[in-house]
Amino acid sequence: MAGAARARTLTRIRASEHEEAPMATDTLSVTDNRTGSEYEVPIVDGSIRATELRRIKVDEDDFGLMSYDPAFLNTASCRSAITFIDGDAGILRYRGYPIEQLAEESTYLETAYLLLFGELPTSGQLAEWADEITHHTFVHESMKRLMEAFRYDAHPMGMLVSSVAALSTFYPEAAQVGDPENRLLQAKRLIAKVPTLAAWAYRHSRGLPYVYPDNDLSFTANFLSMLFRMAEPRYAADPALERALEVLFVLHADHEQNCSASAMRSIGSSRVDPYSALAGAAAALYGPLHGGANEAVLRMLAEIGDVRRVPAYVERVKEGDFRLMGFGHRVYKNYDPRARIIKETADAVFAVTGRSPLLDVALELERIALEDEYFVSRKLYPNVDFYSGLIYEALGLPTAMFPVLFAIPRTAGWLAQWLEGVDDPEQKIARPRQVYVGEDERDYTPVRDRGALVPA
Ligand SMILES: CC(C)(COP(=O)(O)OP(=O)(O)OC[C@H]1O[C@@H](n2cnc3c(N)ncnc32)[C@H](O)[C@@H]1OP(=O)(O)O)[C@@H](O)C(=O)NCCC(=O)NCCS
């Protein structure tokens, strides 16, 4: 076939029942200049199937062309109906609902229901859902002993990751991931129990006794109670702080195929139980490039310390000495819609807790950066992490708790992504290809024949 310039239509593999057959013009024409062969590849939903490229070969023995995409910069790994992001327009929607409306009107539990089931619940469904989650908030006493075994200064995120993984041993039936009812039961348990484990990780770091869940409180009020209750018979959270946490939880509930969501899907594709998969997703979130950026913002604001030092700091950023933390986003190149809502939430929190002196530094940084040509031309805007750390700090939480506070609401998103993945007939175990660049075959040399070690 080499050298033959003949058109070949590649067989299209239909993705699913929902997928429309492509229009005659919805194709990509490719010429392989190595052979002169021409190919036509169907375009569906603005994408071509990478496996179609395998048909492009120099000869019959050739493995076929692969696409090389480190960090998945331009590869869709699934078809998803959960979260929509238009980074250029600054749009984020869960199941079609704009994030602004959900942050204004909804609660975290309602949003979790929406993410998992695809529709907003009726009032009856919502009451039943809230009741079920509330009655799964307790964990086995052995979990408590397990957490108590951590060192006094254990990082709360390490404690959360480990204790979520340990939960799988209490629910061995969770391994039956092919059973939809069983899957749903584990999802409810996880949404309910992660805040309990998160709060206990915090209490442990403070050397305080763990507080049991209070089933008469709302999801966020109960979490605040498990964090802060001391000798009082019932912890009364300030309604403004309870609502602020609710808004933060709604905003952080999902963000489509980010690092931890794709970890959840990838681990889940092995058909392991959801506790083990979610522990892996939480571990991915722990990384400073993902869930740890809000902590970096706080450190940066403290380092600047005073509004008068902001212009000099911005100059150093422009000279390339370091980056402005909480600015820029891989996806959003307009404005992170969550940042705007968080800024309003911060005002509501500071009205109760008092104004953080670092807020003035943050506001001045934002003002200067948004006017400066360096940031404007690179489309660098405040992201979700710019103000969220200030809110968590105002609530009295240490920076080590910030990724934990992110993991609580993201549990709903991870589970929605996992449920969609295990139910998707197109999915298989995630197993990327590689471009091998190592040694060619060579013979083993016994150690006695390898010469002496030469010190570096
Ligand atoms: C989020 C982030 C990793 C996205 O990176 P990205 O989309 O790969 O963008 P790039 O690294 O290609 O940067 C593009 C340009 O903007 C600049 N830039 C990006 N983010 C910047 C920041 N926060 N401060 C200063 N300059 C920045 C880069 O230096 C680069 O400039 P150049 O074209 O002159 O080389 C990046 O903006 C960043 O590091 N932000 C700070 C950390 C942060 O807040 N992370 C939380 C994300 S939710």
Short mmCIF file of C-alpha atoms and ligand atoms in Angstrom, two decimals, residues 289-290 293 317 322-330 333 338 374-375 378 380 383-385, ligand 1:
data_model
loop_
_atom_site.label_atom_id
_atom_site.label_comp_id
_atom_site.label_asym_id
_atom_site.label_seq_id
_atom_site.Cartn_x
_atom_site.Cartn_y
_atom_site.Cartn_z
CA LEU A 289 -0.84 22.03 42.23
CA HIS A 290 -4.41 20.93 42.88
CA ALA A 293 -3.12 26.43 46.10
CA VAL A 317 6.07 38.73 39.58
CA PHE A 322 7.66 33.99 41.17
CA ARG A 323 4.00 33.64 40.31
CA LEU A 324 1.04 35.40 41.82
CA MET A 325 -0.69 32.60 43.73
CA GLY A 326 -4.43 32.35 43.20
CA PHE A 327 -4.12 33.91 39.75
CA GLY A 328 -4.48 32.16 36.40
CA HIS A 329 -6.16 28.88 35.49
CA ARG A 330 -5.57 26.15 32.97
CA LYS A 333 -9.06 32.41 30.55
CA ARG A 338 -16.39 30.83 41.46
CA TYR A 374 1.17 41.85 32.03
CA PHE A 375 -1.85 40.15 33.63
CA ARG A 378 -2.02 36.82 29.61
CA LEU A 380 -4.67 36.10 34.33
CA ASN A 383 -9.13 31.93 40.62
CA VAL A 384 -11.23 30.06 43.21
CA ASP A 385 -8.28 29.84 45.60
C1 LIG B 1 -3.02 27.70 37.30
C2 LIG B 1 -1.77 27.69 36.40
C3 LIG B 1 -0.92 26.47 36.80
C4 LIG B 1 -2.24 27.56 34.93
O1 LIG B 1 -1.13 27.50 34.14
P1 LIG B 1 -1.16 27.41 32.54
O2 LIG B 1 -2.55 27.50 32.03
O3 LIG B 1 -0.37 26.22 32.18
O4 LIG B 1 -0.45 28.76 32.10
P2 LIG B 1 1.07 28.95 31.74
O5 LIG B 1 1.92 28.37 32.81
O6 LIG B 1 1.27 28.45 30.35
O7 LIG B 1 1.23 30.55 31.77
C5 LIG B 1 0.95 31.41 30.68
C6 LIG B 1 1.67 32.73 30.91
O8 LIG B 1 1.10 33.39 32.05
C7 LIG B 1 2.08 33.53 33.08
N1 LIG B 1 1.42 33.17 34.34
C8 LIG B 1 0.55 32.17 34.53
N2 LIG B 1 0.09 32.19 35.79
C9 LIG B 1 0.71 33.21 36.40
C10 LIG B 1 0.66 33.73 37.71
N3 LIG B 1 -0.14 33.17 38.64
N4 LIG B 1 1.42 34.78 38.02
C11 LIG B 1 2.23 35.35 37.08
N5 LIG B 1 2.31 34.91 35.81
C12 LIG B 1 1.57 33.84 35.48
C13 LIG B 1 3.19 32.54 32.74
O9 LIG B 1 4.42 32.93 33.28
C14 LIG B 1 3.15 32.58 31.25
O10 LIG B 1 3.80 33.77 30.83
P3 LIG B 1 4.70 33.78 29.50
O11 LIG B 1 3.76 33.54 28.38
O12 LIG B 1 5.32 35.14 29.50
O13 LIG B 1 5.71 32.67 29.69
C15 LIG B 1 -0.96 28.99 36.57
O14 LIG B 1 -1.73 30.10 36.18
C16 LIG B 1 -0.41 29.15 37.99
O15 LIG B 1 0.67 28.64 38.29
N6 LIG B 1 -1.15 29.90 38.87
C17 LIG B 1 -0.71 30.07 40.25
C18 LIG B 1 -1.06 28.88 41.10
C19 LIG B 1 -2.55 28.78 41.37
O16 LIG B 1 -3.20 29.72 41.77
N7 LIG B 1 -3.10 27.56 41.17
C20 LIG B 1 -4.48 27.28 41.45
C21 LIG B 1 -5.23 26.93 40.23
S1 LIG B 1 -6.95 26.75 40.58
#
